[in-house]
Tab-separated table of C-alpha atoms in Angstrom:
chain	number	residue	atom	x	y	z
A	1	MET	CA	-41.130	26.343	-34.282
A	2	LEU	CA	-38.871	23.325	-34.224
A	3	ILE	CA	-35.883	25.522	-35.141
A	4	THR	CA	-36.722	27.905	-32.296
A	5	CYS	CA	-36.715	25.055	-29.801
A	6	TRP	CA	-33.401	23.777	-31.086
A	7	ILE	CA	-31.863	27.264	-30.739
A	8	LEU	CA	-33.028	27.431	-27.129
A	9	TYR	CA	-31.753	23.911	-26.535
A	10	LEU	CA	-28.290	24.735	-27.919
A	11	ALA	CA	-28.192	27.970	-25.905
A	12	TRP	CA	-28.747	25.962	-22.768
A	13	MET	CA	-25.998	23.487	-23.712
A	14	LEU	CA	-23.454	26.192	-24.591
A	15	ALA	CA	-24.077	28.382	-21.572
A	16	PRO	CA	-24.414	26.110	-18.529
A	17	TRP	CA	-23.063	28.819	-16.240
A	18	LYS	CA	-26.230	30.866	-16.973
A	19	MET	CA	-28.454	28.151	-15.588
A	20	TRP	CA	-31.273	30.370	-14.382
A	21	THR	CA	-31.536	32.570	-17.490
A	22	SER	CA	-31.198	29.743	-20.017
A	23	THR	CA	-33.532	27.466	-18.084
A	24	ILE	CA	-36.265	30.112	-17.865
A	25	LEU	CA	-35.946	30.855	-21.596
A	26	LEU	CA	-36.050	27.152	-22.373
A	27	ARG	CA	-39.117	26.680	-20.216
A	28	ILE	CA	-40.969	29.619	-21.866
A	29	GLY	CA	-40.067	28.476	-25.369
A	30	LEU	CA	-41.157	24.909	-24.762
A	31	GLU	CA	-44.444	25.973	-23.180
A	32	ILE	CA	-45.213	28.027	-26.290
A	33	HIS	CA	-44.437	25.262	-28.785
A	34	VAL	CA	-45.060	22.001	-26.962
A	35	LYS	CA	-48.752	21.894	-27.837
A	36	ASN	CA	-48.049	22.396	-31.520
A	37	ILE	CA	-45.157	19.947	-31.710
A	38	GLY	CA	-46.369	17.362	-29.232
A	39	THR	CA	-43.184	15.308	-29.452
A	40	GLY	CA	-41.569	13.309	-26.728
A	41	TRP	CA	-38.268	15.221	-26.941
A	42	ALA	CA	-40.025	18.534	-26.260
A	43	ILE	CA	-41.662	17.036	-23.194
A	44	THR	CA	-38.263	15.765	-22.114
A	45	MET	CA	-36.718	19.235	-22.500
A	46	ALA	CA	-39.570	20.735	-20.510
A	47	ARG	CA	-38.877	18.287	-17.722
A	48	ILE	CA	-35.202	19.204	-17.866
A	49	GLY	CA	-36.020	22.878	-17.477
A	50	THR	CA	-38.415	22.259	-14.619
A	51	SER	CA	-36.011	19.979	-12.784
A	52	LEU	CA	-33.112	22.406	-13.104
A	53	LEU	CA	-35.297	25.267	-11.986
A	54	LEU	CA	-36.290	23.342	-8.862
A	55	ASN	CA	-32.707	22.160	-8.196
A	56	LYS	CA	-33.737	18.505	-8.364
A	57	LEU	CA	-30.838	17.291	-10.464
A	58	LYS	CA	-30.736	13.867	-8.827
A	59	PHE	CA	-34.123	12.957	-10.342
A	60	LEU	CA	-33.348	14.409	-13.755
A	61	LEU	CA	-31.925	11.327	-15.491
A	62	ILE	CA	-34.788	9.189	-14.193
A	63	ASP	CA	-37.323	11.512	-15.817
A	64	ILE	CA	-35.397	11.577	-19.102
A	65	SER	CA	-35.006	7.799	-19.219
A	66	HIS	CA	-38.702	7.342	-18.554
A	67	THR	CA	-39.592	9.687	-21.414
A	68	CYS	CA	-37.200	7.934	-23.810
A	69	LEU	CA	-38.754	4.554	-23.037
A	70	MET	CA	-42.251	5.913	-23.703
A	71	GLN	CA	-41.289	7.307	-27.141
A	72	ARG	CA	-42.141	5.404	-30.337
A	73	SER	CA	-40.475	7.408	-33.105
A	74	PRO	CA	-36.703	6.914	-33.639
A	75	ILE	CA	-36.472	10.467	-35.017
A	76	VAL	CA	-37.923	11.855	-31.828
A	77	ALA	CA	-35.638	9.707	-29.659
A	78	MET	CA	-32.459	11.228	-31.066
A	79	PRO	CA	-32.724	14.639	-29.353
A	80	SER	CA	-33.508	12.880	-26.063
A	81	TRP	CA	-30.139	11.119	-26.068
A	82	SER	CA	-28.515	14.481	-26.772
A	83	ALA	CA	-30.375	15.870	-23.808
A	84	ILE	CA	-29.070	13.035	-21.647
A	85	ALA	CA	-25.483	13.778	-22.707
A	86	ALA	CA	-26.005	17.478	-22.009
A	87	VAL	CA	-27.433	16.801	-18.582
A	88	ILE	CA	-24.566	14.448	-17.711
A	89	ALA	CA	-22.034	17.073	-18.812
A	90	PHE	CA	-23.895	19.766	-16.874
A	91	MET	CA	-24.029	17.663	-13.716
A	92	ALA	CA	-20.345	16.768	-14.078
A	93	ASP	CA	-19.528	20.464	-13.901
A	94	LEU	CA	-21.319	20.713	-10.555
A	95	LYS	CA	-19.707	17.646	-8.965
A	96	HIS	CA	-16.193	16.916	-7.773
A	97	ARG	CA	-13.603	14.594	-9.255
A	98	ILE	CA	-11.797	13.178	-6.219
A	99	LEU	CA	-8.557	11.213	-5.996
A	100	MET	CA	-8.347	9.108	-2.829
A	101	VAL	CA	-4.724	8.290	-1.979
A	102	SER	CA	-3.293	5.861	0.556
A	103	ASP	CA	-0.908	2.939	0.805
A	104	PHE	CA	-3.654	1.063	2.636
A	105	PHE	CA	-6.506	-0.298	0.546
A	106	TYR	CA	-8.170	-3.521	-0.580
A	107	PRO	CA	-7.229	-6.415	-0.559
A	108	ASN	CA	-5.670	-5.329	2.739
A	109	PHE	CA	-8.219	-5.022	5.568
A	110	GLY	CA	-8.353	-2.478	8.374
A	111	GLY	CA	-10.014	0.712	9.553
A	112	VAL	CA	-8.364	2.951	6.945
A	113	GLU	CA	-9.134	0.558	4.097
A	114	ASN	CA	-12.819	0.275	5.063
A	115	HIS	CA	-13.118	4.020	5.531
A	116	ILE	CA	-11.787	4.766	2.025
A	117	TYR	CA	-13.977	2.105	0.413
A	118	TYR	CA	-17.281	3.023	2.072
A	119	LEU	CA	-16.689	6.782	1.758
A	120	SER	CA	-15.890	6.366	-1.946
A	121	GLN	CA	-19.037	4.311	-2.564
A	122	CYS	CA	-21.245	6.925	-0.879
A	123	LEU	CA	-19.573	9.779	-2.765
A	124	LEU	CA	-20.240	7.917	-6.016
A	125	LYS	CA	-23.920	7.711	-5.068
A	126	LEU	CA	-23.907	11.483	-4.530
A	127	GLY	CA	-22.794	11.888	-8.141
A	128	HIS	CA	-19.096	12.570	-7.650
A	129	LYS	CA	-16.314	10.906	-9.603
A	130	VAL	CA	-13.969	8.985	-7.279
A	131	VAL	CA	-10.623	7.388	-8.172
A	132	VAL	CA	-8.391	5.532	-5.698
A	133	LEU	CA	-4.586	5.503	-5.929
A	134	THR	CA	-2.589	2.867	-4.039
A	135	HIS	CA	0.356	0.533	-4.593
A	136	ALA	CA	0.263	-2.985	-6.021
A	137	TYR	CA	-0.703	-5.887	-3.774
A	138	GLY	CA	0.929	-9.081	-5.020
A	139	ASN	CA	-0.257	-9.693	-8.584
A	140	ARG	CA	-3.005	-7.076	-8.214
A	141	SER	CA	-1.608	-4.187	-10.272
A	142	GLY	CA	-2.813	-1.884	-12.993
A	143	VAL	CA	-6.314	-0.429	-13.212
A	144	ARG	CA	-9.172	-2.300	-11.542
A	145	TYR	CA	-12.858	-1.510	-11.084
A	146	MET	CA	-14.778	-2.257	-7.922
A	147	THR	CA	-18.436	-2.101	-6.912
A	148	GLY	CA	-20.279	0.997	-8.077
A	149	GLY	CA	-17.735	1.770	-10.791
A	150	LEU	CA	-14.999	2.723	-8.311
A	151	LYS	CA	-11.772	2.993	-10.326
A	152	VAL	CA	-8.583	1.913	-8.554
A	153	TYR	CA	-5.011	2.496	-9.738
A	154	TYR	CA	-2.753	-0.219	-8.305
A	155	VAL	CA	0.551	1.388	-9.235
A	156	PRO	CA	3.240	-1.316	-9.716
A	157	TRP	CA	5.348	-0.316	-6.715
A	158	ARG	CA	6.086	-2.972	-4.122
A	159	PRO	CA	5.600	-2.142	-0.427
A	160	PHE	CA	8.822	-1.405	1.393
A	161	LEU	CA	7.857	-1.644	5.090
A	162	MET	CA	4.484	-2.226	6.804
A	163	GLN	CA	2.630	-1.939	3.464
A	164	ASN	CA	4.266	1.445	2.763
A	165	THR	CA	6.033	2.290	-0.477
A	166	PHE	CA	9.671	3.366	-0.396
A	167	PRO	CA	9.933	7.171	0.019
A	168	THR	CA	11.388	8.656	-3.164
A	169	ILE	CA	10.002	12.233	-2.922
A	170	TYR	CA	10.140	12.927	-6.684
A	171	GLY	CA	10.237	9.395	-8.090
A	172	THR	CA	6.458	9.124	-7.895
A	173	PHE	CA	5.759	12.485	-9.545
A	174	PRO	CA	5.451	11.381	-13.221
A	175	ILE	CA	2.753	8.780	-12.623
A	176	ILE	CA	0.903	10.942	-10.072
A	177	ARG	CA	0.833	13.815	-12.564
A	178	THR	CA	-0.396	11.499	-15.304
A	179	ILE	CA	-3.288	10.244	-13.167
A	180	LEU	CA	-4.255	13.755	-12.042
A	181	LEU	CA	-4.425	14.994	-15.611
A	182	ARG	CA	-5.952	11.861	-17.160
A	183	GLU	CA	-8.805	11.705	-14.639
A	184	LYS	CA	-9.265	15.513	-14.621
A	185	ILE	CA	-9.077	15.507	-10.832
A	186	SER	CA	-10.377	18.589	-9.028
A	187	LEU	CA	-9.447	17.624	-5.448
A	188	VAL	CA	-7.009	15.178	-3.807
A	189	HIS	CA	-7.901	13.411	-0.541
A	190	GLY	CA	-5.058	11.662	1.287
A	191	HIS	CA	-5.511	9.174	4.135
A	192	GLN	CA	-3.308	8.076	7.060
A	193	ALA	CA	-0.222	9.811	8.456
A	194	PHE	CA	1.957	6.705	8.012
A	195	SER	CA	1.274	6.451	4.269
A	196	THR	CA	4.328	7.463	2.236
A	197	LEU	CA	2.305	7.564	-0.992
A	198	CYS	CA	-0.219	9.882	0.661
A	199	HIS	CA	2.415	12.421	1.720
A	200	GLU	CA	4.161	12.471	-1.658
A	201	THR	CA	0.896	12.827	-3.582
A	202	LEU	CA	-0.320	15.686	-1.388
A	203	MET	CA	2.974	17.526	-1.880
A	204	HIS	CA	2.941	17.113	-5.678
A	205	ALA	CA	-0.763	17.981	-5.940
A	206	ARG	CA	-0.302	21.250	-4.039
A	207	THR	CA	2.676	22.121	-6.229
A	208	MET	CA	0.444	21.613	-9.285
A	209	GLY	CA	-2.218	23.872	-7.808
A	210	TYR	CA	-4.754	21.277	-6.672
A	211	LYS	CA	-6.751	21.623	-3.469
A	212	VAL	CA	-5.918	18.827	-1.025
A	213	VAL	CA	-7.688	17.339	2.002
A	214	PHE	CA	-5.996	15.067	4.531
A	215	THR	CA	-7.661	12.605	6.925
A	216	ASP	CA	-5.720	11.408	9.973
A	217	HIS	CA	-6.842	8.017	11.304
A	218	SER	CA	-4.372	7.436	14.144
A	219	LEU	CA	-2.922	8.897	17.316
A	220	TYR	CA	0.810	9.296	17.901
A	221	GLY	CA	2.924	10.502	20.800
A	222	PHE	CA	5.641	13.105	21.082
A	223	ALA	CA	8.494	11.365	22.902
A	224	ASP	CA	9.547	8.172	21.071
A	225	VAL	CA	11.813	8.269	18.034
A	226	GLY	CA	9.180	7.089	15.549
A	227	SER	CA	6.638	9.709	16.643
A	228	ILE	CA	9.201	12.525	16.563
A	229	HIS	CA	10.161	11.600	13.012
A	230	MET	CA	6.522	11.310	11.882
A	231	ASN	CA	5.597	14.657	13.449
A	232	LYS	CA	8.385	16.360	11.470
A	233	VAL	CA	7.071	14.769	8.282
A	234	LEU	CA	3.538	15.956	9.088
A	235	GLN	CA	4.704	19.511	9.723
A	236	PHE	CA	6.355	19.549	6.301
A	237	THR	CA	3.614	17.796	4.322
A	238	LEU	CA	0.610	19.482	5.948
A	239	ALA	CA	2.146	22.961	5.995
A	240	ASP	CA	-0.185	24.124	3.231
A	241	VAL	CA	-2.890	21.449	3.220
A	242	THR	CA	-6.204	23.044	2.272
A	243	ARG	CA	-8.344	21.241	4.863
A	244	ALA	CA	-7.886	18.333	7.286
A	245	ILE	CA	-10.314	15.810	8.762
A	246	CYS	CA	-9.987	13.814	11.983
A	247	VAL	CA	-12.180	10.939	13.125
A	248	SER	CA	-12.565	12.127	16.728
A	249	HIS	CA	-12.070	15.255	18.837
A	250	THR	CA	-9.146	13.618	20.601
A	251	SER	CA	-7.584	12.916	17.218
A	252	LYS	CA	-8.102	16.556	16.205
A	253	GLU	CA	-6.248	17.833	19.274
A	254	ASN	CA	-3.445	15.353	18.614
A	255	THR	CA	-3.146	16.281	14.931
A	256	VAL	CA	-3.188	20.033	15.590
A	257	LEU	CA	-0.396	19.700	18.161
A	258	ARG	CA	1.732	17.399	16.006
A	259	SER	CA	1.385	19.179	12.660
A	260	GLY	CA	0.967	22.812	13.706
A	261	LEU	CA	-2.233	23.160	11.649
A	262	PRO	CA	-4.628	25.975	12.618
A	263	PRO	CA	-7.612	24.395	14.440
A	264	GLU	CA	-10.104	26.147	12.139
A	265	LYS	CA	-8.758	24.143	9.191
A	266	VAL	CA	-9.399	20.794	10.908
A	267	PHE	CA	-12.859	19.176	10.917
A	268	VAL	CA	-14.125	16.220	12.949
A	269	ILE	CA	-16.072	13.591	10.990
A	270	PRO	CA	-16.375	10.187	12.705
A	271	ASN	CA	-16.209	6.809	11.036
A	272	ALA	CA	-19.362	4.782	10.461
A	273	VAL	CA	-20.483	1.178	10.078
A	274	ASP	CA	-22.382	-0.720	7.414
A	275	THR	CA	-25.393	-1.703	9.521
A	276	ALA	CA	-26.882	-3.627	6.592
A	277	MET	CA	-23.903	-5.985	6.736
A	278	PHE	CA	-23.375	-6.145	10.512
A	279	LYS	CA	-26.679	-7.384	11.894
A	280	PRO	CA	-27.415	-9.397	15.055
A	281	ALA	CA	-28.144	-13.112	14.884
A	282	GLN	CA	-31.802	-13.988	14.259
A	283	GLN	CA	-31.919	-16.001	17.480
A	284	ARG	CA	-30.436	-14.693	20.717
A	285	LEU	CA	-27.621	-16.766	22.185
A	286	GLY	CA	-28.083	-18.593	25.455
A	287	ARG	CA	-26.060	-17.496	28.491
A	288	ASP	CA	-25.076	-20.903	29.809
A	289	GLU	CA	-21.746	-20.278	28.123
A	290	ILE	CA	-20.481	-16.696	27.733
A	291	VAL	CA	-18.335	-16.097	24.658
A	292	ILE	CA	-15.924	-13.150	24.519
A	293	VAL	CA	-14.763	-12.198	21.018
A	294	VAL	CA	-11.466	-10.499	20.126
A	295	ILE	CA	-10.859	-9.463	16.498
A	296	SER	CA	-7.724	-7.395	16.038
A	297	ARG	CA	-4.260	-7.328	14.570
A	298	LEU	CA	-2.082	-9.092	17.105
A	299	VAL	CA	0.528	-6.373	17.495
A	300	TYR	CA	1.826	-4.344	20.417
A	301	ARG	CA	-0.272	-1.251	19.606
A	302	LYS	CA	-3.466	-3.302	19.746
A	303	GLY	CA	-2.674	-4.520	23.262
A	304	ALA	CA	-1.952	-8.162	22.496
A	305	ASP	CA	0.334	-8.293	25.552
A	306	LEU	CA	-2.601	-7.299	27.751
A	307	LEU	CA	-4.637	-10.204	26.398
A	308	VAL	CA	-1.906	-12.619	27.476
A	309	GLU	CA	-2.506	-11.588	31.098
A	310	VAL	CA	-6.252	-10.931	31.008
A	311	ILE	CA	-7.500	-14.144	29.362
A	312	PRO	CA	-6.087	-16.645	31.946
A	313	GLU	CA	-7.452	-14.608	34.864
A	314	VAL	CA	-10.960	-14.352	33.382
A	315	CYS	CA	-10.968	-18.084	32.621
A	316	ARG	CA	-9.986	-18.771	36.238
A	317	LEU	CA	-12.799	-16.603	37.619
A	318	TYR	CA	-15.521	-17.824	35.237
A	319	PRO	CA	-15.511	-21.515	34.248
A	320	ASN	CA	-18.304	-20.888	31.728
A	321	VAL	CA	-16.417	-18.212	29.767
A	322	ARG	CA	-14.837	-18.998	26.392
A	323	PHE	CA	-12.687	-16.749	24.156
A	324	ILE	CA	-12.590	-16.506	20.359
A	325	VAL	CA	-9.507	-14.642	19.084
A	326	GLY	CA	-9.464	-13.569	15.435
A	327	GLY	CA	-6.487	-11.878	13.847
A	328	ASP	CA	-2.849	-12.408	13.055
A	329	GLY	CA	0.435	-10.673	13.758
A	330	PRO	CA	3.806	-10.996	15.495
A	331	LYS	CA	2.181	-11.277	18.939
A	332	ARG	CA	0.188	-14.372	18.014
A	333	VAL	CA	3.067	-16.540	19.259
A	334	ARG	CA	2.670	-15.111	22.767
A	335	LEU	CA	-1.029	-15.955	22.799
A	336	GLU	CA	-0.303	-19.481	21.609
A	337	GLU	CA	2.265	-19.872	24.397
A	338	MET	CA	-0.222	-18.559	26.959
A	339	ARG	CA	-2.817	-21.055	25.818
A	340	GLU	CA	-0.338	-23.913	26.134
A	341	LYS	CA	0.969	-22.757	29.510
A	342	HIS	CA	-2.475	-22.555	31.144
A	343	SER	CA	-3.986	-25.516	29.244
A	344	LEU	CA	-6.741	-23.391	27.700
A	345	GLN	CA	-6.867	-25.049	24.294
A	346	ASP	CA	-10.559	-25.892	24.724
A	347	ARG	CA	-11.484	-22.414	25.985
A	348	VAL	CA	-9.420	-20.121	23.756
A	349	GLU	CA	-10.033	-20.557	20.023
A	350	MET	CA	-7.432	-19.008	17.710
A	351	LEU	CA	-8.903	-18.271	14.268
A	352	GLY	CA	-5.957	-16.516	12.647
A	353	ALA	CA	-6.621	-13.836	10.025
A	354	VAL	CA	-10.361	-13.313	9.470
A	355	PRO	CA	-11.560	-11.970	6.082
A	356	HIS	CA	-13.760	-8.921	6.435
A	357	ALA	CA	-16.688	-10.765	4.863
A	358	SER	CA	-16.503	-13.323	7.683
A	359	VAL	CA	-16.225	-10.860	10.589
A	360	ARG	CA	-19.978	-10.763	11.215
A	361	SER	CA	-20.238	-14.550	11.459
A	362	VAL	CA	-17.551	-14.459	14.170
A	363	LEU	CA	-19.109	-11.547	16.052
A	364	ILE	CA	-22.628	-12.990	16.255
A	365	SER	CA	-21.220	-16.107	17.940
A	366	GLY	CA	-20.277	-14.052	21.010
A	367	HIS	CA	-21.828	-11.983	23.801
A	368	ILE	CA	-19.006	-9.528	24.600
A	369	PHE	CA	-16.455	-7.817	22.356
A	370	LEU	CA	-13.053	-7.100	23.923
A	371	ASN	CA	-10.798	-4.313	22.631
A	372	SER	CA	-7.402	-3.956	24.328
A	373	SER	CA	-5.789	-1.237	22.180
A	374	LEU	CA	-3.101	0.960	23.699
A	375	THR	CA	-3.811	3.807	21.277
A	376	GLU	CA	-6.838	4.334	19.074
A	377	ALA	CA	-8.209	7.359	17.238
A	378	PHE	CA	-11.674	5.850	16.780
A	379	CYS	CA	-11.847	2.027	16.318
A	380	ILE	CA	-14.368	0.891	13.712
A	381	ALA	CA	-14.253	-2.642	15.183
A	382	ILE	CA	-16.222	-1.364	18.178
A	383	LEU	CA	-18.952	-0.061	15.875
A	384	GLU	CA	-19.152	-3.361	14.014
A	385	ALA	CA	-19.453	-5.284	17.280
A	386	ALA	CA	-22.125	-2.959	18.677
A	387	SER	CA	-24.067	-3.163	15.411
A	388	CYS	CA	-24.087	-6.954	15.832
A	389	GLY	CA	-25.510	-6.522	19.342
A	390	LEU	CA	-22.391	-7.245	21.412
A	391	LEU	CA	-21.621	-5.416	24.632
A	392	THR	CA	-18.154	-3.873	24.345
A	393	VAL	CA	-15.329	-3.842	26.877
A	394	SER	CA	-12.512	-1.534	25.832
A	395	THR	CA	-9.494	0.314	27.124
A	396	ARG	CA	-10.053	4.012	27.809
A	397	VAL	CA	-7.582	5.362	25.246
A	398	GLY	CA	-7.653	8.004	22.505
A	399	GLY	CA	-11.030	8.630	20.938
A	400	VAL	CA	-12.644	5.380	22.152
A	401	PRO	CA	-14.723	7.100	24.905
A	402	GLU	CA	-16.363	9.217	22.177
A	403	VAL	CA	-17.531	6.266	20.097
A	404	LEU	CA	-20.420	4.651	22.020
A	405	PRO	CA	-22.906	5.762	24.693
A	406	ASP	CA	-22.022	4.780	28.260
A	407	ASP	CA	-24.680	2.046	28.441
A	408	MET	CA	-23.223	0.240	25.400
A	409	ILE	CA	-19.590	0.052	26.492
A	410	VAL	CA	-17.565	-0.663	29.652
A	411	LEU	CA	-14.283	1.240	29.743
A	412	ALA	CA	-11.117	0.286	31.617
A	413	GLU	CA	-7.602	1.576	31.957
A	414	PRO	CA	-4.980	-0.317	29.889
A	415	ASP	CA	-4.080	-2.401	32.934
A	416	PRO	CA	-4.736	-6.165	33.293
A	417	SER	CA	-6.467	-5.953	36.691
A	418	ASP	CA	-8.713	-3.078	35.633
A	419	MET	CA	-9.641	-4.879	32.409
A	420	VAL	CA	-10.580	-8.022	34.340
A	421	HIS	CA	-12.773	-5.874	36.598
A	422	ALA	CA	-14.438	-4.327	33.506
A	423	ILE	CA	-15.149	-7.799	32.063
A	424	ARG	CA	-16.730	-8.850	35.369
A	425	LYS	CA	-18.953	-5.774	35.248
A	426	ALA	CA	-19.917	-6.498	31.623
A	427	ILE	CA	-20.880	-10.082	32.483
A	428	SER	CA	-23.116	-8.816	35.319
A	429	ILE	CA	-25.054	-6.398	33.054
A	430	LEU	CA	-25.207	-8.769	30.094
A	431	PRO	CA	-28.844	-9.870	30.834
A	432	ASN	CA	-29.995	-6.263	30.262
A	433	ILE	CA	-28.564	-6.099	26.733
A	434	ASP	CA	-30.934	-6.452	23.780
A	435	PRO	CA	-28.924	-6.983	20.536
A	436	GLN	CA	-31.683	-5.723	18.246
A	437	VAL	CA	-32.112	-2.508	20.246
A	438	MET	CA	-28.351	-1.891	20.035
A	439	HIS	CA	-28.419	-2.480	16.296
A	440	ASP	CA	-31.278	0.001	15.804
A	441	ARG	CA	-29.417	2.617	17.843
A	442	MET	CA	-26.297	2.155	15.724
A	443	LYS	CA	-28.388	2.740	12.603
A	444	ARG	CA	-29.329	6.151	13.928
A	445	LEU	CA	-25.911	7.059	15.318
A	446	TYR	CA	-23.548	6.104	12.491
A	447	ASN	CA	-24.245	6.139	8.773
A	448	TRP	CA	-21.800	6.290	5.863
A	449	ASN	CA	-24.165	8.482	3.824
A	450	ASP	CA	-24.032	11.073	6.590
A	451	VAL	CA	-20.217	10.843	6.646
A	452	ALA	CA	-20.114	11.372	2.860
A	453	GLU	CA	-22.394	14.412	3.036
A	454	ARG	CA	-20.288	15.997	5.779
A	455	THR	CA	-17.122	15.239	3.805
A	456	GLU	CA	-18.721	16.864	0.761
A	457	ILE	CA	-19.104	20.067	2.787
A	458	VAL	CA	-15.380	19.992	3.579
A	459	TYR	CA	-14.635	19.543	-0.134
A	460	ASN	CA	-16.784	22.548	-1.014
A	461	ARG	CA	-15.013	24.710	1.552
A	462	ALA	CA	-11.606	23.531	0.361
A	463	LEU	CA	-12.390	24.449	-3.247
A	464	LYS	CA	-13.434	27.950	-2.171
A	465	CYS	CA	-10.008	28.665	-0.681
A	466	SER	CA	-7.783	31.017	-2.635
A	467	ASP	CA	-4.589	29.751	-4.208
A	468	GLN	CA	-1.303	30.403	-2.436
A	469	SER	CA	1.919	31.582	-3.988
A	470	LEU	CA	5.162	29.709	-3.406
A	471	LEU	CA	6.301	32.244	-0.805
A	472	GLU	CA	3.004	31.962	1.053
A	473	ARG	CA	3.291	28.192	1.058
A	474	LEU	CA	6.820	28.276	2.404
A	475	SER	CA	5.947	30.769	5.136
A	476	ARG	CA	2.831	28.805	6.168
A	477	ASP	CA	0.673	31.857	5.523
A	478	ASN	CA	-2.931	30.985	6.329
A	479	GLY	CA	-4.588	33.907	4.656
A	480	GLU	CA	-7.000	32.011	2.443
A	481	SER	CA	-10.494	33.329	1.912
A	482	GLU	CA	-13.604	31.405	2.707
C-alpha cells in the first residue's frame, strides 16, 4: 500500500502538466489507503490533491506546514518535506519570474522609484519572483536584498547624466544576459522613457526571445529638441515591445503618438498609494493658521518658477497663511531669493530634501497641498497628500485631472493669477473637508494590490503572444496571436 502511494506521489511530481489527471489519481489512491496507513504524510498528500483540485494553491503551503508541525514521527515527516519541495516547484512553474529594469530606484526617491518598489512587493505577495536591475548609487553596488526578499542588482556603472547610465548599446549586453539566465527570467518589465538602462535591456531581451513590457511614467512634447530625440529613441526601442502600460489615459494617448505603438497593445493602469503609511493626523489641525505644503523637486518641469510668483501674492492676501516647501533642486535658489526679497522668512519654511519616510510627517502639518507641475502623467504626490487628508490645489496638466474626484482637488491653469484664484477657492471650502473621510475614500480608490493584479493580467497576455522573426521585428509587424 505504501509503495502504491509513493508511485502515485512520484507520478504527480514528474508530470505537473497533467495536473487534473495526476491529482485525481492521487486523491483516489490516498482515499483508498489513508485509513490503513493513517500517517501524517498521507494526510498531507490528500490535502495537496484537494487543494490543487480546487485551485487554492495560495493556501497549500499553510496546510502542509500545519500538518508537519502536528506530526510526531521523524520517519513520517520526511515525505512531507518532499511534498513541500514538490509544491514549491509546481507553483514556480505557474508563476512569472520578472526582471524590473530602470535607472531610477532606491535610494533615489520619486514616483518611478516608488512605483517599482510597491509593485514588486505586491507581485512577490502574489507568488511571483521579482528581481530589480539598476545602476550603482554611490557605494551601493552589487546584489542587495530588500523587504520581502526583493533582490536588487546594483550594477557597478556610474550615472552619466540625471541618474542615467551612459548609452553604450552593446556594452551592457554581457551582464544583462548573465542576469537573465542566472535568474531564469521569463519576462522583462522596463520603466521610464528617459532610462537608458531600460531601453538597452528591452532591446537585448527581445533579441534573446524574451517577452517585454514597458511602463511610461511621463509626458513629453513633440517640438523641442529633447522631446524629438526621445521620441525617435522610443520608436526604435518600442518597435516590437510585447505590451506597454501607461499610468493615465492622457499618458496613453501621448505614448501612442510618440512611439507609434498600436493602441490595443497599450494598457492603462494607474499608480496607487500606501494608505497604511500615509494616514491623517490623529487630531485635526486648527484653522487659525492655514498651512500650505509643497513637496516636489525644485526644477523647471515641476513649476518652481510659478511658486516664486504665487507664494508672495498669497501671503499678501492672507496674513494667516504659511508655506512649507520640501524638496531640492536647481530652482531652490530662486525660492530663497524670493523669500529674502519679500521678507517672508517667518512665513515660508524651506526644508530641503525630504526623505520619503518623513513625507507623511510634513504633510499632516498642513491643510492644503500645492502642486505646480507644468507636465505630469499622474503625480503620486497628490495621492499621498489626499490620503493624509489634505485638500489639493494643482495645475490642470497631463493626467492630473484623472487622479482625484472633483470635490477633493481644485484645478488651475499653469498661470500665477489662476493658481492664486484656485488657492483662494480652496481656502474657502477648507471647513467642509474631513481628513478621515478623504483617507477612507483613497483606500477604496487606489490600492497597490489591485495595481499588481491588473499588471499580472498584462503579463499573462504578453506571454501568450507569438514570437516574432527578425524580419517581422524590423518591419514592425503586429501579427501576434492572443
